[in-house]
PDB file of C-alpha atoms in Angstrom:
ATOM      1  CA  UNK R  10     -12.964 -13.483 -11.901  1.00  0.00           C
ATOM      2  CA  UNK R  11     -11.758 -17.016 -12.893  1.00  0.00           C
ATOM      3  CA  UNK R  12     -11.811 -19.998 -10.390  1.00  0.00           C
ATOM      4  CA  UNK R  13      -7.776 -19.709 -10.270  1.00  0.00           C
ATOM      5  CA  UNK R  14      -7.824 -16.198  -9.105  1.00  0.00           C
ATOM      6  CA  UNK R  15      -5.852 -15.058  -6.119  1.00  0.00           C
ATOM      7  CA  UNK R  16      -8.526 -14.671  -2.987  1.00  0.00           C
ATOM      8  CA  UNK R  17      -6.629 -13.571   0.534  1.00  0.00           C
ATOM      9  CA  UNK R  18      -8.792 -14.571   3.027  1.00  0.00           C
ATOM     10  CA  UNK R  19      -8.816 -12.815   5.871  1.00  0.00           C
ATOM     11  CA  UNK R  20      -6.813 -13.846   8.974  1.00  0.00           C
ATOM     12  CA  UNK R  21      -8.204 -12.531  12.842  1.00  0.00           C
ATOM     13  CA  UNK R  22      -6.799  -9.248  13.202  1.00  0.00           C
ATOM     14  CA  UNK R  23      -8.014  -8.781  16.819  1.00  0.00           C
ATOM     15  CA  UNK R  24      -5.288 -11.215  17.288  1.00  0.00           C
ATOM     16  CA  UNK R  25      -2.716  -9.597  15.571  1.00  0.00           C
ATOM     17  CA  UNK R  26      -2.946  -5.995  16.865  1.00  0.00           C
ATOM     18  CA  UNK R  27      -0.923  -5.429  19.315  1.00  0.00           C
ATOM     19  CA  UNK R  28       1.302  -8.521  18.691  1.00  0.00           C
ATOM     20  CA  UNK R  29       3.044  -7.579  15.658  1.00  0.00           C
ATOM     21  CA  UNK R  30       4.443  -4.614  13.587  1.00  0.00           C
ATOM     22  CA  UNK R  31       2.131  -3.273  10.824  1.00  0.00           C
ATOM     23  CA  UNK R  32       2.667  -2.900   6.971  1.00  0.00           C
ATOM     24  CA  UNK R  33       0.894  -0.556   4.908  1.00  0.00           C
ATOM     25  CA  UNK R  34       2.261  -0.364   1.621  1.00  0.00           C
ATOM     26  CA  UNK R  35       0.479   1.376  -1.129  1.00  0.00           C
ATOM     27  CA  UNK R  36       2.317   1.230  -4.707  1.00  0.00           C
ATOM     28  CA  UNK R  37       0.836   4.163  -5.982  1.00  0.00           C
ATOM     29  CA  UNK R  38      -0.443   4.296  -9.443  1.00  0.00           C
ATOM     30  CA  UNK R  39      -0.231   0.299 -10.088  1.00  0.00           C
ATOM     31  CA  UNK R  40      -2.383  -1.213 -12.379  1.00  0.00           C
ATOM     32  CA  UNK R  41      -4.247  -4.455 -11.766  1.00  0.00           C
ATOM     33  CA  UNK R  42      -2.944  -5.850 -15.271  1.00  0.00           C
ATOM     34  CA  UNK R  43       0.909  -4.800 -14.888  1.00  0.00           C
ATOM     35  CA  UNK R  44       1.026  -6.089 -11.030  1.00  0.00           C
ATOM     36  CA  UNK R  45      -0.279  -9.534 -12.885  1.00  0.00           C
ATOM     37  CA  UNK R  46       1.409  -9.837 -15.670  1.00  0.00           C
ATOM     38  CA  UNK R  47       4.449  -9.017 -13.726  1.00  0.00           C
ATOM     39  CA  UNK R  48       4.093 -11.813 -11.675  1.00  0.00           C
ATOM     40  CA  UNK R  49       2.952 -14.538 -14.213  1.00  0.00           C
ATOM     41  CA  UNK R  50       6.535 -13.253 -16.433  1.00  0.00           C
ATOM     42  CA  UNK R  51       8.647 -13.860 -12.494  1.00  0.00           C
ATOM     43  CA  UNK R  52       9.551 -10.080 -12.881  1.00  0.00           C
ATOM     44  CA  UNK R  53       8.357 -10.051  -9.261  1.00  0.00           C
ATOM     45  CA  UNK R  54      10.950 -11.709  -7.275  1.00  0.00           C
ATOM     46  CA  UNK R  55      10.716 -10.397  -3.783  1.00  0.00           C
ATOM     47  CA  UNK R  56       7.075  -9.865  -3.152  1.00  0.00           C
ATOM     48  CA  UNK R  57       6.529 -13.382  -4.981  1.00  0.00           C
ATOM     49  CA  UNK R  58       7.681 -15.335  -2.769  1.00  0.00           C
ATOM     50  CA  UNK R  59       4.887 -13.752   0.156  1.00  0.00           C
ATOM     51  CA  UNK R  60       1.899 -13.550  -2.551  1.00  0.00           C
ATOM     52  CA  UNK R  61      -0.840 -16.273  -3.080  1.00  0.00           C
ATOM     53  CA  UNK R  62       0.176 -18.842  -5.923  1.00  0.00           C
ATOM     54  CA  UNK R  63      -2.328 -17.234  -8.261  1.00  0.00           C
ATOM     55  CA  UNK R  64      -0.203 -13.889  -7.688  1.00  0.00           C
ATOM     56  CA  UNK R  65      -2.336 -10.628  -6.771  1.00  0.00           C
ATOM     57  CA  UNK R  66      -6.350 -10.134  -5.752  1.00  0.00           C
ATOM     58  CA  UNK R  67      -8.128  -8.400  -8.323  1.00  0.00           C
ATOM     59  CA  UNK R  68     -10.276  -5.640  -6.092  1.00  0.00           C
ATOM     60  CA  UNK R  69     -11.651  -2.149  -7.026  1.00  0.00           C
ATOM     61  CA  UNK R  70     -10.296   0.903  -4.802  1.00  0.00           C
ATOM     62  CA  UNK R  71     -12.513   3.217  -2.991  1.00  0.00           C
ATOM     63  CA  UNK R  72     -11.070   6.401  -4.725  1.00  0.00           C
ATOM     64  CA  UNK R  73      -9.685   7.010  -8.201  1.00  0.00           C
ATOM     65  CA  UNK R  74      -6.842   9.455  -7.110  1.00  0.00           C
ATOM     66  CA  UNK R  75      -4.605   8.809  -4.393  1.00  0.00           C
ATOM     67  CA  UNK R  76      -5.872  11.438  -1.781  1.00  0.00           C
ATOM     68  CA  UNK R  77      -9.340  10.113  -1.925  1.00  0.00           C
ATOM     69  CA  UNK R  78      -7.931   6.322  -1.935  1.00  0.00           C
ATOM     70  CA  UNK R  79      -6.105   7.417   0.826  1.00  0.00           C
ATOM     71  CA  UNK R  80      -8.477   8.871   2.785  1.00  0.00           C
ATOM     72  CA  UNK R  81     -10.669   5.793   2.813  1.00  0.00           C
ATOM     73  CA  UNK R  82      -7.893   3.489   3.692  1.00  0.00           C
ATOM     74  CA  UNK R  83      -7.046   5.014   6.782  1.00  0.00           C
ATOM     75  CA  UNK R  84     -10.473   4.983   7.816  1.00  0.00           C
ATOM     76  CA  UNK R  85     -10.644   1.207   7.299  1.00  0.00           C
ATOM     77  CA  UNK R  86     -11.788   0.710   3.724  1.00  0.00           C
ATOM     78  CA  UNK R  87      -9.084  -1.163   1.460  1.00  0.00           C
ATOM     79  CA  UNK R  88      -9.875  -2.006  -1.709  1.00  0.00           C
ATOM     80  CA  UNK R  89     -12.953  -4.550  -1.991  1.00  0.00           C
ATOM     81  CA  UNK R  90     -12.305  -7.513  -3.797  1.00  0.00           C
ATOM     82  CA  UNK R  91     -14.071  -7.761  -7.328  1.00  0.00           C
ATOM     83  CA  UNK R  92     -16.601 -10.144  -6.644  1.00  0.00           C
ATOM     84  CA  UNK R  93     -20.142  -9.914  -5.008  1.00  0.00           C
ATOM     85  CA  UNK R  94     -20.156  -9.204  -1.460  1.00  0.00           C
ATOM     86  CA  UNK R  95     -20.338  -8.425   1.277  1.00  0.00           C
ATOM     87  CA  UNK R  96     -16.225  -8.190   2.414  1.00  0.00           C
ATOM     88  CA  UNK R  97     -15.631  -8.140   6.057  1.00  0.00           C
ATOM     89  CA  UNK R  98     -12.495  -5.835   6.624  1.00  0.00           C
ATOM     90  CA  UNK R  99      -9.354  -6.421   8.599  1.00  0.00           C
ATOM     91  CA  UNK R 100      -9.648  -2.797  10.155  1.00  0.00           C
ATOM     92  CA  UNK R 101     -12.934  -0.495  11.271  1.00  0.00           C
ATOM     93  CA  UNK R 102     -14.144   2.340  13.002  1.00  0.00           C
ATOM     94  CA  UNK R 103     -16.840   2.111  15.294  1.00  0.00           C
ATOM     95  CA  UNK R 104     -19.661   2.940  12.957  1.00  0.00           C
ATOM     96  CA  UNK R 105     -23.472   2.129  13.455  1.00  0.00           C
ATOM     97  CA  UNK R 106     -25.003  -0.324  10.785  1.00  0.00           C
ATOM     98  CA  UNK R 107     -22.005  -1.330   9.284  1.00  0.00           C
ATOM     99  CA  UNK R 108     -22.178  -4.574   7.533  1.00  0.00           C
ATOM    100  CA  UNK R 109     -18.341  -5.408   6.993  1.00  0.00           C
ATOM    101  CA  UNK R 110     -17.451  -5.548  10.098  1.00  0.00           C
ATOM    102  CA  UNK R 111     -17.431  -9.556  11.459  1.00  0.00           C
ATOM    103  CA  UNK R 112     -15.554 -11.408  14.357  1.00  0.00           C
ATOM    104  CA  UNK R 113     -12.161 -11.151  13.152  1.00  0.00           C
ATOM    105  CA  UNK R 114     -12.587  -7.397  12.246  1.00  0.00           C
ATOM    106  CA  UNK R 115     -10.271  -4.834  14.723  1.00  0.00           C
ATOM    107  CA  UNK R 116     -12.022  -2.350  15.540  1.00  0.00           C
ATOM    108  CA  UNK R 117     -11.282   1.530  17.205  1.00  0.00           C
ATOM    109  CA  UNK R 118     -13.512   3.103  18.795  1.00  0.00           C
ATOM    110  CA  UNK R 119     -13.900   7.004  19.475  1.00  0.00           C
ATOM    111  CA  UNK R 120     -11.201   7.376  16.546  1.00  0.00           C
ATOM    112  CA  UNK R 121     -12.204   8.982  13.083  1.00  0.00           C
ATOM    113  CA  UNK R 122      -8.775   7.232  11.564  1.00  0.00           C
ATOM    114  CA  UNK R 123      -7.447   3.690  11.799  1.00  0.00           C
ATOM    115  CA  UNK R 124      -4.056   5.284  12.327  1.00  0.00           C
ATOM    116  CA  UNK R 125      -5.060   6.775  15.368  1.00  0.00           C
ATOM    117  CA  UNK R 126      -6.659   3.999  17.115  1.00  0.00           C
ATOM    118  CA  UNK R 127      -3.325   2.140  16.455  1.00  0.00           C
ATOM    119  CA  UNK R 128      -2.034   4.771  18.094  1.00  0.00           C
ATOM    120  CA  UNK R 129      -4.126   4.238  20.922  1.00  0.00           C
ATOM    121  CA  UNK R 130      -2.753   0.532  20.917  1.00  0.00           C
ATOM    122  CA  UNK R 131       0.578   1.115  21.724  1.00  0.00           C
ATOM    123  CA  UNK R 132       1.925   1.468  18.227  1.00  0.00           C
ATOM    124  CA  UNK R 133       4.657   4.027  17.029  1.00  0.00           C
ATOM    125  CA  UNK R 134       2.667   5.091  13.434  1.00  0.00           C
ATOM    126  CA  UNK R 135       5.633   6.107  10.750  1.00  0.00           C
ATOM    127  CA  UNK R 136       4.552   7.808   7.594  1.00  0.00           C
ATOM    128  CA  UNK R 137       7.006   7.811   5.013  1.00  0.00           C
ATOM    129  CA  UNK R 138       6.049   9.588   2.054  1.00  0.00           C
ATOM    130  CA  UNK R 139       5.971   9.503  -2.160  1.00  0.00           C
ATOM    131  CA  UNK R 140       3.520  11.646  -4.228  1.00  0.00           C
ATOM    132  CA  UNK R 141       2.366  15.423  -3.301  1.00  0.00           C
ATOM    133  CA  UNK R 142      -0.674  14.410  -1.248  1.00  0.00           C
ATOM    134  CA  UNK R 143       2.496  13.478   1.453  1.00  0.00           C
ATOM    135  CA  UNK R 144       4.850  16.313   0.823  1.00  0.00           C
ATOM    136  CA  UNK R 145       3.888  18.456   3.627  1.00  0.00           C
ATOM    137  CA  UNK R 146       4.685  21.522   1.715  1.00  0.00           C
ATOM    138  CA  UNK R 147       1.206  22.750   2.239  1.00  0.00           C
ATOM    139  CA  UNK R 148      -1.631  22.190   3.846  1.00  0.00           C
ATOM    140  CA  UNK R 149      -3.588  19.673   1.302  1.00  0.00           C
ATOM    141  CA  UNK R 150       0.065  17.876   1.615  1.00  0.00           C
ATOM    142  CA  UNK R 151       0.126  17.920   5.567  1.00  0.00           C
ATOM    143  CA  UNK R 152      -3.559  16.252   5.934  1.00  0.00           C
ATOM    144  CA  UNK R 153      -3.015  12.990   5.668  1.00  0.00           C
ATOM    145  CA  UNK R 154       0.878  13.021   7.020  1.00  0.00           C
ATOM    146  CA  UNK R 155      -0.591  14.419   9.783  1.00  0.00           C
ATOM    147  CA  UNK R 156      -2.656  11.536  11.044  1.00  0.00           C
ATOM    148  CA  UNK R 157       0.860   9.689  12.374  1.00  0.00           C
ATOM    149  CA  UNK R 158       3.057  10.252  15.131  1.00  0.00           C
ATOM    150  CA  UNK R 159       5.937  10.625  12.448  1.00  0.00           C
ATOM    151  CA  UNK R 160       6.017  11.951   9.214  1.00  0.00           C
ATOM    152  CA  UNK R 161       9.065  12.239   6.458  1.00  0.00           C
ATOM    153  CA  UNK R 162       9.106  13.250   2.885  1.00  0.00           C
ATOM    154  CA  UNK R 163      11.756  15.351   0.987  1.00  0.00           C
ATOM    155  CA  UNK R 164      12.330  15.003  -2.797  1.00  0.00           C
ATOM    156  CA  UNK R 165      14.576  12.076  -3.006  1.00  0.00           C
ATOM    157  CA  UNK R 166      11.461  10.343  -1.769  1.00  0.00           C
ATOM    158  CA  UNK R 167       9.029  11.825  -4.425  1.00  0.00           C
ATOM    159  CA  UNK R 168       8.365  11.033  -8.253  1.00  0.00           C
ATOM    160  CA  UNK R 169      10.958  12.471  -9.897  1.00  0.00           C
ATOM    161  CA  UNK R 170      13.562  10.452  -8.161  1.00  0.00           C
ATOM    162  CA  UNK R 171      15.176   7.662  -9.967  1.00  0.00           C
ATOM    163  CA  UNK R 172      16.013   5.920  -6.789  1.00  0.00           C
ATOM    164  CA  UNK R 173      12.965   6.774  -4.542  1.00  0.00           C
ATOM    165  CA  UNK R 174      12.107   3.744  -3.230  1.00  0.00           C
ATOM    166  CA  UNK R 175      15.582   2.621  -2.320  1.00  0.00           C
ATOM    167  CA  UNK R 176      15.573   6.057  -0.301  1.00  0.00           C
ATOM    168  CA  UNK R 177      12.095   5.536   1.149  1.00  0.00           C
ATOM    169  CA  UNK R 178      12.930   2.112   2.045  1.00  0.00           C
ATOM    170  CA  UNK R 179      16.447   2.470   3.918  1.00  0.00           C
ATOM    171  CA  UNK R 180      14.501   5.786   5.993  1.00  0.00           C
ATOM    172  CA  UNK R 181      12.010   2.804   6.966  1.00  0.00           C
ATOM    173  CA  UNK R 182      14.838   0.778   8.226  1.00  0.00           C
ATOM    174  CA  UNK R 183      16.673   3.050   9.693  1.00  0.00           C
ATOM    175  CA  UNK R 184      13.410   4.364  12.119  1.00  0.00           C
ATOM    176  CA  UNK R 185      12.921  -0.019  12.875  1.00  0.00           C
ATOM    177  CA  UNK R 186      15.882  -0.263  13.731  1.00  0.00           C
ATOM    178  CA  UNK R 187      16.478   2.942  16.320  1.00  0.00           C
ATOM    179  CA  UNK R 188      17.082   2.558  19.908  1.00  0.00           C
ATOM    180  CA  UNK R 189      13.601   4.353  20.768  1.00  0.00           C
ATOM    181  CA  UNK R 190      11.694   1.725  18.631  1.00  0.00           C
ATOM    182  CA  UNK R 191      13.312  -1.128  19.763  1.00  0.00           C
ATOM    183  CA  UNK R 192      10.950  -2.311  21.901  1.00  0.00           C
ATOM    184  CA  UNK R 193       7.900  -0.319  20.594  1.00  0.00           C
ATOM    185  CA  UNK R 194       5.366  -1.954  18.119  1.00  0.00           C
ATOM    186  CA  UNK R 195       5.525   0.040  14.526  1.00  0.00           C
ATOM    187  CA  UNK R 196       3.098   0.745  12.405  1.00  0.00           C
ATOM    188  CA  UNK R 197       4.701   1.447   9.322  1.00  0.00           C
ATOM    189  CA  UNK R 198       2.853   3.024   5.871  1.00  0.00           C
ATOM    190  CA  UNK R 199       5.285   4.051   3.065  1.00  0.00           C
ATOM    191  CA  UNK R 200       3.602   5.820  -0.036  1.00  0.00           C
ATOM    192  CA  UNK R 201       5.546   4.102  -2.586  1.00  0.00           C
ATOM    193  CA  UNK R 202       5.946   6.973  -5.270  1.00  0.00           C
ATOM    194  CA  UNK R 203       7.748   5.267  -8.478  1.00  0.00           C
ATOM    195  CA  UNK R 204       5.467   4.099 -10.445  1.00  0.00           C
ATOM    196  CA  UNK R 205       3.405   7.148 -10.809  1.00  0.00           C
ATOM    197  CA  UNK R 206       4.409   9.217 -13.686  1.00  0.00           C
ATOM    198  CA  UNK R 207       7.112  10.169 -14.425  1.00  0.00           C
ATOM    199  CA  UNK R 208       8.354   6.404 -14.529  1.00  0.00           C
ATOM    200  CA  UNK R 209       9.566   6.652 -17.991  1.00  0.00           C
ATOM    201  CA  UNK R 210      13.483   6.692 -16.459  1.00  0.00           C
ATOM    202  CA  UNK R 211      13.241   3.092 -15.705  1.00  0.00           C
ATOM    203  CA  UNK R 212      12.798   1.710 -19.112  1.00  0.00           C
ATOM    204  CA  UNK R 213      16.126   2.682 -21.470  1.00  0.00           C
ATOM    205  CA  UNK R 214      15.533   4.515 -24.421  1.00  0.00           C
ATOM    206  CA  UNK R 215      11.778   5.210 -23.264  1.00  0.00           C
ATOM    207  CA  UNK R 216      10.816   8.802 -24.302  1.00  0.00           C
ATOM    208  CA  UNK R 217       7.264   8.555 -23.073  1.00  0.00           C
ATOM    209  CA  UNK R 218       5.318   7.363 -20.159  1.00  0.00           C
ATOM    210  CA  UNK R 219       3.645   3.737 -21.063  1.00  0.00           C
ATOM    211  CA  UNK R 220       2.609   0.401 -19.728  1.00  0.00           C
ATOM    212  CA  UNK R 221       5.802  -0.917 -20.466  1.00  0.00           C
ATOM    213  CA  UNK R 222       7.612   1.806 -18.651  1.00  0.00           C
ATOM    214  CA  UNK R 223       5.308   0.977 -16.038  1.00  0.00           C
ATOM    215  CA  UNK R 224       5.962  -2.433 -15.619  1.00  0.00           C
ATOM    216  CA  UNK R 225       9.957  -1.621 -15.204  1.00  0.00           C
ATOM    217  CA  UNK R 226       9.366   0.913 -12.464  1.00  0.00           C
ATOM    218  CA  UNK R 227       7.460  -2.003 -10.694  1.00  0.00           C
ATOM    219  CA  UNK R 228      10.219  -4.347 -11.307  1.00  0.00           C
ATOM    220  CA  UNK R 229      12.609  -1.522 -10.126  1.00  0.00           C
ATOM    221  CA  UNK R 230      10.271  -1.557  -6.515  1.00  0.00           C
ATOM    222  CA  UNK R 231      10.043  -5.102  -6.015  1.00  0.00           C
ATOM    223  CA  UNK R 232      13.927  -5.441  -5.897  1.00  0.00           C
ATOM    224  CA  UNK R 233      14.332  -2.586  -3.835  1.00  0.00           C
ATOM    225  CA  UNK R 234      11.614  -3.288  -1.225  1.00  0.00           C
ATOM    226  CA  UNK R 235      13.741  -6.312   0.339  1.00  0.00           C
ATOM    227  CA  UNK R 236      15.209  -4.139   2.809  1.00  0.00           C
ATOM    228  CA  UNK R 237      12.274  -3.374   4.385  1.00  0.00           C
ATOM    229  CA  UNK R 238      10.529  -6.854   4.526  1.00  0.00           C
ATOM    230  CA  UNK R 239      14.194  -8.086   6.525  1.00  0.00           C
ATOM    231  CA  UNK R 240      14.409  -5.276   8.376  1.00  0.00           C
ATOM    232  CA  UNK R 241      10.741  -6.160   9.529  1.00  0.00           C
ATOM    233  CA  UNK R 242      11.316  -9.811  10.263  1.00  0.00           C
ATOM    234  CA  UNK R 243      14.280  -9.015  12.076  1.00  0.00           C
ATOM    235  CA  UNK R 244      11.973  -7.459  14.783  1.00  0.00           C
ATOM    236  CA  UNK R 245       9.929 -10.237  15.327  1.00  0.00           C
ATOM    237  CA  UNK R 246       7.892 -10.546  12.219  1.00  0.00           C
ATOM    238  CA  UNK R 247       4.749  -8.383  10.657  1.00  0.00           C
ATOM    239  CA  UNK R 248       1.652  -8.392   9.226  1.00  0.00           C
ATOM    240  CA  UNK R 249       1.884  -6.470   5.645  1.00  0.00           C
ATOM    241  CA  UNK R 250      -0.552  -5.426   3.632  1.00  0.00           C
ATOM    242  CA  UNK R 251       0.929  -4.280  -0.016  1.00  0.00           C
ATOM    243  CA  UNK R 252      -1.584  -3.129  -2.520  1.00  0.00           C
ATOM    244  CA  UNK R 253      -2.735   0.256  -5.036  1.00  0.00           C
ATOM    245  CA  UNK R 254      -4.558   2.989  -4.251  1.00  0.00           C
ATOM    246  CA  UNK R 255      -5.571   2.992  -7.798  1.00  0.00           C
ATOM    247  CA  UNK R 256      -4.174   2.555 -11.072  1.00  0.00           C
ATOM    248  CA  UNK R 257      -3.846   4.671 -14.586  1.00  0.00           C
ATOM    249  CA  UNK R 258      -4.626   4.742 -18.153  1.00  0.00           C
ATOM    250  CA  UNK R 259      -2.214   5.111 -20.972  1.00  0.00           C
ATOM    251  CA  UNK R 260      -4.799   5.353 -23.901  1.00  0.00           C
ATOM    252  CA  UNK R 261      -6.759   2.395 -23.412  1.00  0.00           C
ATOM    253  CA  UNK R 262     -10.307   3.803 -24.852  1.00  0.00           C
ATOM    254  CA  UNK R 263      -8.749   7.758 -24.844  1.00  0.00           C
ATOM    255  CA  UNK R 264      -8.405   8.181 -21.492  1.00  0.00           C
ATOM    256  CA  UNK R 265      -5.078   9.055 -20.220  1.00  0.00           C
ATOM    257  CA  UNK R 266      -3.861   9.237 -16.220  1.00  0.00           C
ATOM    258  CA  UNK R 267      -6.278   8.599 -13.577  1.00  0.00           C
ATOM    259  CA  UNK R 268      -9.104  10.302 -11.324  1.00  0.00           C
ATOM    260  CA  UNK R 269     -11.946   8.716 -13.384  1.00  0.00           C
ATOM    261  CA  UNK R 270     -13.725   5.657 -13.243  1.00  0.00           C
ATOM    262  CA  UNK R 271     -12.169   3.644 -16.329  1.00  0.00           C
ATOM    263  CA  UNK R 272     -10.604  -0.319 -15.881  1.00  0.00           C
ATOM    264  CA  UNK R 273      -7.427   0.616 -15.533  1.00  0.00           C
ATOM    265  CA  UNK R 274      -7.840   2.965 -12.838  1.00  0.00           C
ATOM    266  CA  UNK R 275     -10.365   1.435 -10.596  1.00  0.00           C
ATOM    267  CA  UNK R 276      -8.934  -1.925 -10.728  1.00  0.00           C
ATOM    268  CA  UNK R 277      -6.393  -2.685  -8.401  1.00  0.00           C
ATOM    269  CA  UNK R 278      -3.799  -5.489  -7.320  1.00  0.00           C
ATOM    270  CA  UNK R 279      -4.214  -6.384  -3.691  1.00  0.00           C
ATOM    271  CA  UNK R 280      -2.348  -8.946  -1.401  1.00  0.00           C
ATOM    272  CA  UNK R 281      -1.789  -9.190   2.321  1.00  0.00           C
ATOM    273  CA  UNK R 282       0.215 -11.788   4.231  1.00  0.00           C
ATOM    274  CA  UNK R 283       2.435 -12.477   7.277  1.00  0.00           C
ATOM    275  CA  UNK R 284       6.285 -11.836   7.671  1.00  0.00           C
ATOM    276  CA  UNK R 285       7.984 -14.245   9.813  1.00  0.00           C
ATOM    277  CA  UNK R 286      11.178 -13.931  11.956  1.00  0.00           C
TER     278      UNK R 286
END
């Protein structure tokens, strides 16, 4: 990791909970070297202007598919920055003999999720989903959906839709800004599902799924995530945390898709940061 590369240091998040909406967006299937290059080219307009000058954090995720990625996240571990440790984290559960959690470190107690301790303080949790692990069409795709108050998925929010994020995104804004959220603290996680394959439909004339085809369905997201981050500072401001639960491979060293332990998978773009009103 070079001297010049992004580090998001880690604000007091005891502080924050309870005094601001909550963020959790993963873009599923980024890689580490598309969010980047992304950014260094300005593809990256609207998340640019909230990410460190050196762009994203190079970190490794905790799972190589997005159900075990998942899975981790909500019980406090995001991906770890790709340097030598140890990390603190922004969220924990109570858990003897861990050595991540420090003073700024919010921590639930009596809670096997971080979801549900946010629950417990005072926050309306909103699960919007993307890819099948959210699709609540069975019971693998009900476990983690289930962990919020809310849940919503239908196809135009899945993978094969061209415009899924602009449909994910205006379901967001429509649930911050109802009457029965108004004055509620929201803890909002959207499963951002257009990168994954198939993503080929956002490059023209692409017949295949490919790193470049990759990068456009990223550049398609950033422009259509703006929404959201107005819709959020419009309610008094957030903290956001916008990162990958892992990425994929498309041939590097034979490997193709992810849910194994190559580069391209376990390295991941990372960034967190404030919104204000």
């Amino acid at each position: 990791m070079s001297e010049r590369a992004a580090r998001y240091d880690n604000p007091d998040m005891r502080a924050v909970v309870g005094q601001r909406d909550l963020l959790l967006l993963t873009l599923d299937t980024l890689r580490y070297d598309a969010a980047q290059a992304c950014f260094e080219r300005g593809e990256l307009p609207v998340l640019a202007r909230h990410l460190h000058a050196q762009g994203w954090e190079r970190r490794h995720t905790p799972g190589s598919f997005t159900y075990a990625a998942h899975a981790a996240f909500f019980a406090g571990f995001l991906p770890t920055p790709a340097r030598p440790g140890p990390h603190p984290r922004l969220f924990a559960l109570d858990f003897e003999g861990s050595e991540t959690i420090a003073a700024g470190t919010a921590v639930f107690r009596d809670r096997a999720d971080i979801v549900g301790g946010l629950a417990d303080a005072g926050y309306r949790t909103i699960c919007i989903g993307g890819v099948g692990f959210f699709n609540k069409r069975n019971p693998l795709g009900s476990q983690l959906p289930d962990l919020f108050d809310e849940s919503h998925w239908h196809p135009g929010l899945g993978v094969t839709a061209h415009d899924s994020t602009a449909q994910q995104v205006a379901l967001a804004c429509d649930r911050l800004r109802s009457e029965e959220l108004r004055d509620r603290r929201c803890f909002v996680f959207v499963n951002v599902s257009a990168l994954h394959q198939p993503n080929r439909h956002y490059l023209p004339g692409a017949e295949a799924d490919g790193y470049a085809s990759h990068c456009a369905a990223l550049r398609y997201v950033d422009a259509a995530l703006a929404p959201l981050l107005d819709a959020l500072r419009a309610r008094g401001g957030a903290f956001a945390i916008v990162c990958s639960d892992h990425g994929t491979a498309y041939g590097e060293d034979g490997f193709h898709g992810h849910r194994l332990a190559h580069e391209t998978v376990m390295t991941v773009p990372y960034a967190h940061f404030f919104l204000d009103p």
